[in-house]
Coordinates of N, CA and C in Angstrom, one line a residue:
X1 N -4.5 10.2 -75.0 CA -5.0 10.3 -73.6 C -4.1 9.5 -72.7
X2 N -4.1 9.8 -71.4 CA -3.2 9.1 -70.5 C -3.6 7.6 -70.4
X3 N -2.6 6.8 -70.6 CA -2.8 5.4 -70.4 C -3.1 5.0 -69.0
X4 N -2.4 5.7 -68.1 CA -2.7 5.5 -66.6 C -2.7 6.9 -66.0
X5 N -2.9 7.0 -64.7 CA -2.9 8.3 -64.0 C -1.5 8.6 -63.4
X6 N -0.5 7.9 -63.9 CA 0.9 8.1 -63.4 C 1.3 9.5 -63.6
X7 N 1.2 10.0 -64.8 CA 1.7 11.4 -65.1 C 0.9 12.4 -64.3
X8 N -0.4 12.4 -64.2 CA -1.1 13.4 -63.4 C -0.7 13.3 -61.9
X9 N -0.6 12.1 -61.4 CA -0.3 11.9 -60.0 C 1.1 12.4 -59.7
X10 N 2.1 12.2 -60.6 CA 3.4 12.6 -60.4 C 3.5 14.2 -60.4
X11 N 2.9 14.8 -61.5 CA 2.9 16.2 -61.7 C 2.2 16.9 -60.5
X12 N 1.1 16.4 -60.0 CA 0.4 17.1 -59.0 C 1.2 17.0 -57.6
X13 N 2.1 16.1 -57.5 CA 2.9 16.0 -56.3 C 4.1 16.9 -56.3
X14 N 4.4 17.5 -57.5 CA 5.6 18.4 -57.6 C 5.1 19.8 -57.1
X15 N 5.7 20.3 -56.1 CA 5.3 21.5 -55.4 C 5.4 22.8 -56.3
X16 N 6.5 22.9 -57.1 CA 6.8 24.1 -57.7 C 6.0 24.3 -59.1
X17 N 6.4 23.5 -60.1 CA 5.7 23.6 -61.4 C 4.8 22.5 -61.8
X18 N 4.6 21.6 -60.9 CA 3.8 20.4 -61.3 C 2.4 20.7 -61.8
X19 N 1.7 21.4 -61.0 CA 0.3 21.7 -61.4 C 0.2 22.5 -62.7
X20 N 1.2 23.4 -62.9 CA 1.2 24.2 -64.1 C 1.4 23.3 -65.3
X21 N 2.3 22.3 -65.2 CA 2.6 21.4 -66.3 C 1.4 20.5 -66.5
X22 N 0.7 20.1 -65.4 CA -0.4 19.3 -65.5 C -1.6 20.0 -66.2
X23 N -1.7 21.2 -66.0 CA -2.7 22.0 -66.7 C -2.5 22.0 -68.2
X24 N -1.2 22.3 -68.5 CA -0.8 22.3 -70.0 C -1.1 20.9 -70.6
X25 N -0.7 19.8 -69.9 CA -0.9 18.5 -70.4 C -2.4 18.2 -70.6
X26 N -3.2 18.6 -69.6 CA -4.7 18.4 -69.8 C -5.3 19.1 -71.0
X27 N -4.8 20.4 -71.1 CA -5.3 21.2 -72.2 C -4.9 20.7 -73.6
X28 N -3.9 19.8 -73.7 CA -3.4 19.3 -74.9 C -4.1 17.9 -75.3
X29 N -5.0 17.5 -74.4 CA -5.6 16.2 -74.7 C -6.6 16.3 -75.8
X30 N -6.8 15.2 -76.6 CA -7.7 15.3 -77.8 C -9.2 15.6 -77.3
X31 N -9.8 16.4 -78.2 CA -11.2 16.9 -77.8 C -12.2 16.4 -78.9
X32 N -11.7 15.6 -79.9 CA -12.6 15.1 -81.0 C -13.6 14.1 -80.5
X33 N -13.2 13.3 -79.5 CA -14.1 12.2 -79.0 C -14.6 12.7 -77.6
X34 N -15.9 12.7 -77.5 CA -16.5 13.1 -76.3 C -16.2 12.2 -75.1
X35 N -15.9 11.0 -75.3 CA -15.5 10.1 -74.2 C -14.2 10.5 -73.7
X36 N -13.2 10.8 -74.5 CA -11.9 11.3 -74.1 C -12.0 12.6 -73.3
X37 N -12.9 13.5 -73.8 CA -13.1 14.8 -73.1 C -13.7 14.5 -71.7
X38 N -14.6 13.6 -71.6 CA -15.2 13.3 -70.3 C -14.1 12.7 -69.3
X39 N -13.2 11.9 -69.8 CA -12.1 11.4 -69.0 C -11.2 12.5 -68.5
X40 N -10.9 13.4 -69.5 CA -10.0 14.6 -69.1 C -10.7 15.4 -68.1
X41 N -12.0 15.6 -68.2 CA -12.8 16.5 -67.2 C -12.8 15.8 -65.9
X42 N -12.8 14.5 -65.9 CA -12.8 13.7 -64.6 C -11.5 14.0 -63.9
X43 N -10.4 14.0 -64.6 CA -9.1 14.3 -64.0 C -9.0 15.8 -63.5
X44 N -9.7 16.7 -64.2 CA -9.7 18.1 -63.8 C -10.5 18.2 -62.4
X45 N -11.6 17.4 -62.4 CA -12.4 17.4 -61.1 C -11.6 16.8 -60.0
X46 N -10.8 15.7 -60.3 CA -10.1 15.0 -59.3 C -9.0 15.8 -58.7
X47 N -8.4 16.7 -59.5 CA -7.3 17.5 -59.0 C -7.7 19.0 -58.8
X48 N -9.1 19.2 -58.8 CA -9.6 20.5 -58.4 C -9.2 21.6 -59.4
X49 N -9.1 21.3 -60.7 CA -8.7 22.2 -61.7 C -10.0 22.6 -62.5
X50 N -10.9 23.3 -61.8 CA -12.2 23.7 -62.4 C -12.0 24.6 -63.6
X51 N -11.1 25.6 -63.5 CA -11.0 26.5 -64.7 C -10.4 25.8 -65.9
X52 N -9.5 24.8 -65.7 CA -9.0 24.1 -66.8 C -10.1 23.3 -67.5
X53 N -11.0 22.7 -66.6 CA -12.1 21.9 -67.1 C -13.1 22.8 -68.0
X54 N -13.3 24.0 -67.5 CA -14.2 24.9 -68.2 C -13.6 25.3 -69.6
X55 N -12.3 25.5 -69.6 CA -11.6 25.8 -70.8 C -11.7 24.7 -71.8
X56 N -11.5 23.5 -71.3 CA -11.6 22.3 -72.2 C -13.0 22.1 -72.8
X57 N -14.0 22.4 -72.0 CA -15.4 22.3 -72.5 C -15.6 23.4 -73.6
X58 N -15.0 24.6 -73.4 CA -15.2 25.6 -74.4 C -14.4 25.3 -75.7
X59 N -13.2 24.7 -75.6 CA -12.5 24.3 -76.7 C -13.2 23.2 -77.5
X60 N -13.8 22.2 -76.7 CA -14.6 21.1 -77.4 C -15.8 21.7 -78.1
X61 N -16.4 22.7 -77.5 CA -17.6 23.3 -78.1 C -17.2 24.0 -79.4
X62 N -16.1 24.8 -79.4 CA -15.6 25.4 -80.6 C -15.3 24.4 -81.7
X63 N -14.6 23.3 -81.3 CA -14.2 22.3 -82.3 C -15.4 21.7 -83.0
X64 N -16.4 21.3 -82.2 CA -17.6 20.6 -82.8 C -18.4 21.6 -83.6
X65 N -18.5 22.9 -83.1 CA -19.3 23.9 -83.9 C -18.7 24.2 -85.2
X66 N -17.3 24.3 -85.2 CA -16.6 24.6 -86.4 C -16.7 23.5 -87.4
X67 N -16.8 22.2 -87.0 CA -16.9 21.1 -87.9 C -18.3 20.6 -88.2
X68 N -19.3 21.5 -87.9 CA -20.7 21.3 -88.3 C -21.5 20.5 -87.4
X69 N -21.0 20.1 -86.2 CA -21.8 19.4 -85.2 C -22.3 20.4 -84.2
X70 N -23.3 21.1 -84.7 CA -23.9 22.3 -84.0 C -24.4 21.9 -82.6
X71 N -25.2 20.8 -82.6 CA -25.8 20.4 -81.3 C -24.8 20.0 -80.2
X72 N -23.7 19.3 -80.7 CA -22.7 18.9 -79.7 C -21.9 20.2 -79.2
X73 N -21.7 21.1 -80.2 CA -21.0 22.4 -79.8 C -21.8 23.1 -78.8
X74 N -23.1 23.3 -79.0 CA -24.0 24.0 -78.0 C -24.0 23.3 -76.7
X75 N -24.0 21.9 -76.7 CA -24.0 21.1 -75.5 C -22.7 21.5 -74.6
X76 N -21.6 21.5 -75.2 CA -20.4 21.8 -74.5 C -20.3 23.3 -74.0
X77 N -20.8 24.2 -74.8 CA -20.9 25.6 -74.4 C -21.8 25.7 -73.2
X78 N -22.9 25.0 -73.2 CA -23.8 25.0 -72.0 C -23.2 24.4 -70.8
X79 N -22.4 23.3 -71.0 CA -21.8 22.7 -69.8 C -20.7 23.7 -69.2
X80 N -20.1 24.5 -70.1 CA -19.1 25.5 -69.7 C -19.7 26.8 -69.2
X81 N -21.1 26.9 -69.3 CA -21.8 28.1 -68.9 C -21.2 29.3 -69.7
X82 N -20.9 29.1 -71.0 CA -20.3 30.1 -71.8 C -21.4 31.0 -72.4
X83 N -21.8 31.9 -71.6 CA -23.0 32.7 -72.0 C -22.6 33.6 -73.3
X84 N -21.4 34.0 -73.3 CA -21.0 34.9 -74.5 C -21.2 34.2 -75.8
X85 N -20.6 33.0 -75.9 CA -20.8 32.2 -77.2 C -22.2 31.8 -77.4
X86 N -23.0 31.4 -76.4 CA -24.3 31.0 -76.5 C -25.2 32.2 -77.0
X87 N -24.9 33.4 -76.4 CA -25.6 34.6 -76.9 C -25.3 34.9 -78.4
X88 N -24.1 34.7 -78.8 CA -23.7 34.9 -80.2 C -24.4 34.0 -81.1
X89 N -24.5 32.7 -80.7 CA -25.2 31.7 -81.5 C -26.6 32.0 -81.6
X90 N -27.2 32.4 -80.5 CA -28.6 32.8 -80.4 C -28.9 33.9 -81.4
X91 N -28.1 34.9 -81.4 CA -28.3 36.1 -82.3 C -28.1 35.7 -83.8
X92 N -27.1 34.8 -84.1 CA -26.9 34.3 -85.4 C -28.2 33.5 -85.9
X93 N -28.7 32.7 -85.0 CA -29.9 31.9 -85.3 C -31.1 32.8 -85.6
X94 N -31.2 33.8 -84.8 CA -32.3 34.8 -85.0 C -32.2 35.5 -86.3
X95 N -31.0 35.9 -86.7 CA -30.8 36.6 -87.9 C -31.0 35.7 -89.1
X96 N -30.5 34.5 -89.0 CA -30.7 33.6 -90.2 C -32.1 33.2 -90.4
X97 N -32.9 32.9 -89.4 CA -34.3 32.6 -89.6 C -35.0 33.9 -90.1
X98 N -34.6 35.0 -89.6 CA -35.2 36.3 -90.0 C -35.1 36.6 -91.4
X99 N -34.0 36.1 -92.1 CA -33.8 36.4 -93.5 C -34.8 35.8 -94.4
X100 N -35.3 34.6 -93.9 CA -36.3 33.9 -94.7 C -37.2 33.2 -93.7
X101 N -38.5 33.5 -93.7 CA -39.4 32.9 -92.7 C -40.1 31.7 -93.3
X102 N -39.6 31.2 -94.4 CA -40.2 30.0 -95.1 C -40.2 28.8 -94.1
X103 N -41.2 27.9 -94.2 CA -41.3 26.8 -93.3 C -40.0 25.9 -93.4
X104 N -39.5 25.7 -94.6 CA -38.3 24.9 -94.7 C -37.1 25.5 -94.0
X105 N -36.9 26.8 -94.1 CA -35.8 27.4 -93.4 C -36.0 27.3 -91.9
X106 N -37.2 27.5 -91.4 CA -37.4 27.4 -90.0 C -37.2 26.0 -89.4
X107 N -37.7 25.0 -90.1 CA -37.5 23.6 -89.7 C -36.0 23.2 -89.6
X108 N -35.2 23.9 -90.5 CA -33.8 23.6 -90.6 C -33.1 23.9 -89.2
X109 N -33.6 25.0 -88.6 CA -33.0 25.4 -87.3 C -33.8 25.1 -86.1
X110 N -34.9 24.4 -86.2 CA -35.8 24.2 -85.1 C -35.2 23.4 -84.0
X111 N -34.4 22.3 -84.4 CA -33.7 21.5 -83.4 C -32.8 22.3 -82.6
X112 N -32.0 23.1 -83.2 CA -31.0 23.9 -82.5 C -31.7 24.9 -81.6
X113 N -32.9 25.4 -82.0 CA -33.7 26.3 -81.2 C -34.1 25.7 -79.9
X114 N -34.6 24.4 -80.1 CA -35.0 23.6 -78.9 C -33.9 23.4 -77.9
X115 N -32.7 23.2 -78.5 CA -31.5 22.9 -77.6 C -31.1 24.1 -76.9
X116 N -31.2 25.3 -77.5 CA -30.8 26.5 -76.9 C -31.7 26.9 -75.7
X117 N -33.0 26.6 -75.8 CA -33.9 27.1 -74.8 C -34.3 28.5 -75.1
X118 N -35.2 29.1 -74.3 CA -35.7 30.4 -74.5 C -35.1 31.5 -73.6
X119 N -34.2 31.1 -72.7 CA -33.7 32.1 -71.7 C -32.3 32.6 -72.1
X120 N -31.9 32.4 -73.4 CA -30.6 32.8 -73.9 C -30.9 33.7 -75.1
X121 N -29.9 34.6 -75.2 CA -30.0 35.5 -76.4 C -30.3 37.0 -76.0
X122 N -29.9 37.9 -76.8 CA -30.1 39.3 -76.5 C -31.3 39.8 -77.2
X123 N -31.8 40.9 -76.7 CA -32.9 41.6 -77.4 C -34.2 40.7 -77.6
X124 N -34.4 39.7 -76.8 CA -35.6 38.9 -76.8 C -35.7 38.0 -78.1
X125 N -34.6 37.9 -78.8 CA -34.6 37.2 -80.1 C -35.1 35.7 -79.9
X126 N -34.5 35.0 -79.0 CA -34.8 33.6 -78.8 C -36.2 33.5 -78.2
X127 N -36.6 34.4 -77.3 CA -38.0 34.4 -76.8 C -39.0 34.5 -77.9
X128 N -38.7 35.4 -78.8 CA -39.6 35.6 -80.0 C -39.7 34.3 -80.8
X129 N -38.5 33.7 -81.1 CA -38.5 32.5 -82.0 C -39.3 31.4 -81.4
X130 N -39.2 31.2 -80.0 CA -40.0 30.1 -79.4 C -41.5 30.4 -79.5
X131 N -41.9 31.7 -79.3 CA -43.3 32.0 -79.5 C -43.7 31.8 -80.9
X132 N -42.8 32.1 -81.9 CA -43.1 31.9 -83.3 C -43.3 30.5 -83.6
X133 N -42.5 29.6 -83.0 CA -42.6 28.2 -83.2 C -43.9 27.7 -82.7
X134 N -44.3 28.2 -81.5 CA -45.6 27.7 -80.9 C -46.8 28.2 -81.8
X135 N -46.7 29.4 -82.4 CA -47.7 29.8 -83.3 C -47.8 28.9 -84.5
X136 N -46.6 28.6 -85.1 CA -46.6 27.7 -86.3 C -47.2 26.3 -86.0
X137 N -46.9 25.8 -84.9 CA -47.4 24.5 -84.5 C -48.9 24.5 -84.4
X138 N -49.4 25.5 -83.6 CA -50.8 25.7 -83.4 C -51.6 25.9 -84.7
X139 N -51.0 26.7 -85.6 CA -51.6 27.0 -86.9 C -51.7 25.7 -87.7
X140 N -50.7 24.9 -87.7 CA -50.8 23.6 -88.5 C -51.9 22.8 -87.9
X141 N -52.0 22.7 -86.6 CA -53.1 21.9 -86.0 C -54.5 22.4 -86.4
X142 N -54.6 23.8 -86.3 CA -55.9 24.4 -86.7 C -56.3 24.1 -88.1
X143 N -55.3 24.2 -89.0 CA -55.6 24.0 -90.4 C -55.9 22.6 -90.7
X144 N -55.3 21.7 -89.9 CA -55.6 20.2 -90.1 C -56.9 19.8 -89.4
X145 N -57.4 20.7 -88.6 CA -58.7 20.4 -87.9 C -58.5 19.4 -86.8
X146 N -57.3 19.4 -86.1 CA -57.1 18.3 -85.1 C -57.9 18.6 -83.8
X147 N -58.0 19.9 -83.4 CA -58.7 20.2 -82.2 C -59.6 21.4 -82.4
X148 N -60.7 21.5 -81.7 CA -61.6 22.6 -81.9 C -61.1 23.9 -81.3
X149 N -60.2 23.8 -80.3 CA -59.6 25.0 -79.7 C -58.4 25.5 -80.4
X150 N -57.9 24.8 -81.3 CA -56.6 25.1 -82.0 C -56.7 26.5 -82.7
X151 N -57.8 26.7 -83.4 CA -58.0 27.9 -84.2 C -57.9 29.2 -83.3
X152 N -58.7 29.1 -82.2 CA -58.7 30.2 -81.3 C -57.3 30.4 -80.6
X153 N -56.7 29.3 -80.2 CA -55.4 29.4 -79.6 C -54.4 30.0 -80.6
X154 N -54.5 29.7 -81.9 CA -53.6 30.2 -82.9 C -53.7 31.8 -83.0
X155 N -55.0 32.3 -83.0 CA -55.1 33.7 -83.1 C -54.7 34.4 -81.8
X156 N -54.8 33.7 -80.7 CA -54.3 34.2 -79.4 C -52.8 34.4 -79.5
X157 N -52.1 33.4 -80.0 CA -50.6 33.4 -80.3 C -50.3 34.6 -81.2
X158 N -51.1 34.8 -82.2 CA -50.9 35.8 -83.2 C -51.0 37.2 -82.5
X159 N -52.0 37.4 -81.7 CA -52.2 38.7 -81.1 C -51.1 39.0 -80.1
X160 N -50.7 37.9 -79.3 CA -49.5 38.1 -78.4 C -48.3 38.5 -79.1
X161 N -48.0 37.8 -80.3 CA -46.8 38.2 -81.0 C -46.8 39.6 -81.6
X162 N -48.0 40.0 -82.1 CA -48.1 41.3 -82.7 C -48.1 42.4 -81.6
X163 N -48.4 42.1 -80.4 CA -48.4 43.1 -79.3 C -47.0 43.2 -78.7
X164 N -46.3 42.1 -78.8 CA -45.0 42.0 -78.1 C -43.9 42.8 -78.8
X165 N -43.3 43.7 -78.0 CA -42.3 44.6 -78.6 C -41.0 43.9 -79.1
X166 N -40.8 42.6 -78.7 CA -39.7 41.9 -79.1 C -39.9 41.3 -80.5
X167 N -41.1 41.3 -81.0 CA -41.4 40.8 -82.4 C -40.9 41.8 -83.4
X168 N -39.9 41.5 -84.2 CA -39.4 42.4 -85.2 C -40.4 42.7 -86.3
X169 N -40.4 44.0 -86.8 CA -41.4 44.4 -87.7 C -41.3 43.6 -89.0
X170 N -40.2 43.0 -89.4 CA -40.1 42.3 -90.6 C -40.9 40.9 -90.5
X171 N -41.3 40.5 -89.3 CA -42.1 39.3 -89.1 C -43.6 39.6 -89.1
X172 N -44.0 40.9 -89.1 CA -45.4 41.2 -89.0 C -46.2 40.6 -90.2
X173 N -45.7 41.0 -91.4 CA -46.5 40.5 -92.5 C -46.5 39.0 -92.7
X174 N -45.3 38.3 -92.5 CA -45.4 36.8 -92.6 C -46.3 36.2 -91.6
X175 N -46.4 36.8 -90.4 CA -47.3 36.2 -89.3 C -48.8 36.4 -89.8
X176 N -49.1 37.6 -90.3 CA -50.4 37.9 -90.8 C -50.8 37.0 -92.0
X177 N -49.8 36.9 -92.9 CA -50.0 36.2 -94.2 C -50.2 34.7 -93.9
X178 N -49.5 34.2 -92.9 CA -49.7 32.8 -92.5 C -51.1 32.5 -92.0
X179 N -51.7 33.6 -91.4 CA -53.0 33.4 -90.8 C -54.2 33.6 -91.7
X180 N -54.0 34.1 -93.0 CA -55.0 34.4 -93.9 C -55.9 33.2 -94.2
X181 N -55.3 32.0 -94.4 CA -56.1 30.8 -94.8 C -57.0 30.5 -93.6
X182 N -56.5 30.6 -92.4 CA -57.3 30.3 -91.2 C -58.5 31.2 -91.0
X183 N -58.2 32.5 -91.2 CA -59.2 33.6 -91.0 C -60.3 33.4 -92.1
X184 N -60.0 32.9 -93.3 CA -60.9 32.8 -94.4 C -61.8 31.5 -94.3
X185 N -61.3 30.5 -93.6 CA -62.0 29.2 -93.7 C -63.0 29.1 -92.6
X186 N -63.0 30.0 -91.6 CA -64.0 29.9 -90.5 C -65.2 30.7 -90.8
X187 N -66.4 30.1 -90.6 CA -67.7 30.9 -90.9 C -67.9 32.1 -89.8
X188 N -67.4 31.9 -88.6 CA -67.5 32.9 -87.6 C -66.2 33.6 -87.4
X189 N -66.2 34.9 -87.1 CA -65.0 35.6 -86.9 C -64.1 35.1 -85.8
X190 N -62.8 34.8 -86.0 CA -61.9 34.4 -85.0 C -61.4 35.5 -84.1
X191 N -61.4 36.7 -84.7 CA -61.0 37.9 -84.0 C -62.1 38.8 -83.7
X192 N -62.1 39.4 -82.5 CA -63.2 40.4 -82.2 C -62.8 41.8 -82.9
X193 N -63.6 42.8 -82.7 CA -63.4 44.1 -83.3 C -62.1 44.7 -82.9
X194 N -61.8 44.7 -81.6 CA -60.6 45.3 -81.0 C -59.4 44.6 -81.6
X195 N -59.4 43.3 -81.6 CA -58.2 42.5 -82.1 C -58.0 42.8 -83.6
X196 N -59.1 42.8 -84.3 CA -58.9 43.0 -85.8 C -58.4 44.4 -86.1
X197 N -58.9 45.4 -85.3 CA -58.5 46.8 -85.4 C -57.0 46.9 -85.1
X198 N -56.5 46.2 -84.1 CA -55.1 46.2 -83.8 C -54.3 45.7 -84.9
X199 N -54.7 44.6 -85.6 CA -53.9 44.0 -86.7 C -54.0 45.0 -87.9
X200 N -55.1 45.6 -88.1 CA -55.2 46.5 -89.2 C -54.3 47.7 -89.0
X201 N -54.2 48.2 -87.8 CA -53.3 49.3 -87.5 C -51.8 48.9 -87.7
X202 N -51.5 47.6 -87.3 CA -50.1 47.1 -87.6 C -49.9 47.1 -89.1
X203 N -50.9 46.7 -89.8 CA -50.7 46.6 -91.3 C -50.5 48.0 -91.9
X204 N -51.2 49.0 -91.3 CA -51.0 50.3 -91.8 C -49.6 50.8 -91.5
X205 N -49.1 50.5 -90.3 CA -47.7 50.8 -89.9 C -46.7 50.2 -90.9
X206 N -47.0 49.0 -91.2 CA -46.2 48.3 -92.2 C -46.2 48.9 -93.6
X207 N -47.3 49.4 -94.0 CA -47.4 50.0 -95.3 C -46.6 51.3 -95.3
X208 N -46.6 52.0 -94.2 CA -45.8 53.2 -94.1 C -44.3 52.9 -94.1
X209 N -44.0 51.8 -93.3 CA -42.6 51.4 -93.2 C -41.9 51.0 -94.5
X210 N -42.8 50.5 -95.4 CA -42.2 50.0 -96.7 C -41.7 51.2 -97.5
X211 N -42.1 52.4 -97.2 CA -41.6 53.6 -97.9 C -40.2 54.0 -97.5
X212 N -39.8 53.5 -96.3 CA -38.4 53.9 -95.9 C -37.4 53.1 -96.6
X213 N -36.2 53.7 -96.8 CA -35.1 53.0 -97.6 C -34.5 51.8 -96.8
X214 N -34.6 51.8 -95.5 CA -34.0 50.8 -94.7 C -35.0 49.6 -94.4
X215 N -36.2 49.6 -95.1 CA -37.2 48.6 -94.9 C -36.6 47.2 -95.3
X216 N -36.8 46.2 -94.5 CA -36.3 44.8 -94.8 C -37.4 44.0 -95.4
X217 N -37.1 43.5 -96.7 CA -38.1 42.7 -97.4 C -38.1 41.3 -96.8
X218 N -39.2 40.5 -97.1 CA -39.3 39.2 -96.5 C -39.6 38.1 -97.5
X219 N -39.5 38.4 -98.8 CA -39.6 37.4 -99.9 C -41.0 36.8 -99.9
X220 N -42.1 37.5 -99.6 CA -43.4 37.0 -99.7 C -44.0 37.4 -101.0
X221 N -45.1 36.7 -101.5 CA -45.7 37.1 -102.8 C -46.1 38.6 -102.8
X222 N -46.2 39.2 -104.0 CA -46.5 40.6 -104.1 C -47.9 40.9 -103.6
X223 N -48.8 39.9 -103.7 CA -50.2 40.1 -103.2 C -50.4 39.9 -101.8
X224 N -49.3 39.6 -101.0 CA -49.5 39.2 -99.6 C -50.2 40.3 -98.8
X225 N -49.8 41.6 -99.0 CA -50.4 42.7 -98.3 C -51.8 42.8 -98.5
X226 N -52.2 42.7 -99.8 CA -53.7 42.9 -100.1 C -54.5 41.7 -99.6
X227 N -53.9 40.5 -99.6 CA -54.6 39.3 -99.1 C -54.9 39.4 -97.7
X228 N -53.9 39.9 -96.9 CA -54.1 40.1 -95.5 C -55.1 41.2 -95.2
X229 N -55.0 42.3 -95.9 CA -56.0 43.4 -95.8 C -57.4 42.9 -96.0
X230 N -57.6 42.1 -97.1 CA -58.9 41.6 -97.4 C -59.5 40.7 -96.3
X231 N -58.6 39.8 -95.9 CA -59.0 38.8 -94.8 C -59.4 39.6 -93.5
X232 N -58.6 40.5 -93.1 CA -58.9 41.3 -91.9 C -60.2 42.1 -92.1
X233 N -60.3 42.7 -93.3 CA -61.5 43.5 -93.5 C -62.8 42.7 -93.4
X234 N -62.7 41.5 -94.0 CA -63.9 40.6 -93.9 C -64.2 40.1 -92.5
X235 N -63.1 39.8 -91.8 CA -63.2 39.4 -90.4 C -63.8 40.6 -89.5
X236 N -63.4 41.8 -89.8 CA -63.9 43.0 -89.1 C -65.4 43.1 -89.3
X237 N -65.8 43.0 -90.6 CA -67.3 43.1 -90.9 C -68.1 42.1 -90.1
X238 N -67.6 40.9 -90.1 CA -68.4 39.8 -89.4 C -68.3 40.0 -87.9
X239 N -67.2 40.5 -87.4 CA -67.1 40.7 -86.0 C -68.0 41.9 -85.5
X240 N -68.2 42.9 -86.3 CA -69.1 44.0 -86.0 C -70.5 43.5 -86.0
X241 N -70.9 42.7 -86.9 CA -72.2 42.1 -87.0 C -72.5 41.2 -85.8
X242 N -71.5 40.4 -85.4 CA -71.7 39.5 -84.3 C -71.8 40.2 -83.0
X243 N -71.0 41.3 -82.8 CA -71.0 42.0 -81.6 C -72.2 42.9 -81.4
X244 N -72.8 43.3 -82.6 CA -74.0 44.1 -82.6 C -75.2 43.3 -82.1

C-alpha cells in the first residue's frame, strides 16, 4: 500500500498517461486485508475513479469467496452492486439447499441466506428460501409450545408455500412431512376442509410426478408419503365434523 499519497498525487497531475498509470497502480494494491481495500477505495473516491473502485470491490469479493470467506465475499459484491455474481450465488445456494432439506443442511447456509436478502436471485429462489426459513422457525415454536398462535401461523406459512408457484415441487413432500407431527398433536383440526383438500391434491400431483423419470428425490423416509396422507386424511375428517 502507498506509504504516502505522493505517487497518486504525482500521477494524477500528469496530463497524458498519469491517470491510466494511477488506475493500474490502484488495481495492483493488496485486497487480502479489508482495511487496505478501504484505503484504496478512498483514493479512488478522492480522484473520482469510481469504475476502478467498483472493480477493486469485485476483485476483493472474488478473492474472499474463493478462500472460503463467503460472508465477506458477498459483502464486497453487494458494495460493488455486482448483481450478476450475487444472482449466481443465490442460485447456487438455492440448488445446494434443494439437494437436501435436512435441518443441518439448511442451518449451514442460513447465515448466508440472511446476508443475501430476499430481493436477489432468479426464478424466485431466494424468495422461496426466506419463506421456507420463516416456516421452519414458526414450526419449531409451535412444536415447543411457545405461543398459542404459532401453530396456526405455521399452517398459514405452509398453505402460502404450497400455493406459491415459486415453491419447487421437490420441496412439497418435505414441507408436508415436516408438518405431520404438528397436525397429529392438536385435538382440533388446524386446517379447514378447503385447505386440507388443497394439500391432498398436491400430494396426488406428487404421487403422479414420482412416476416420471426426471423426478427429483429428496432423501426422506420411505413412509413419508403415507404418513402425510394419513395425517391429512385425519385432519380432513375432523374438519368436516367441525364445519358441519
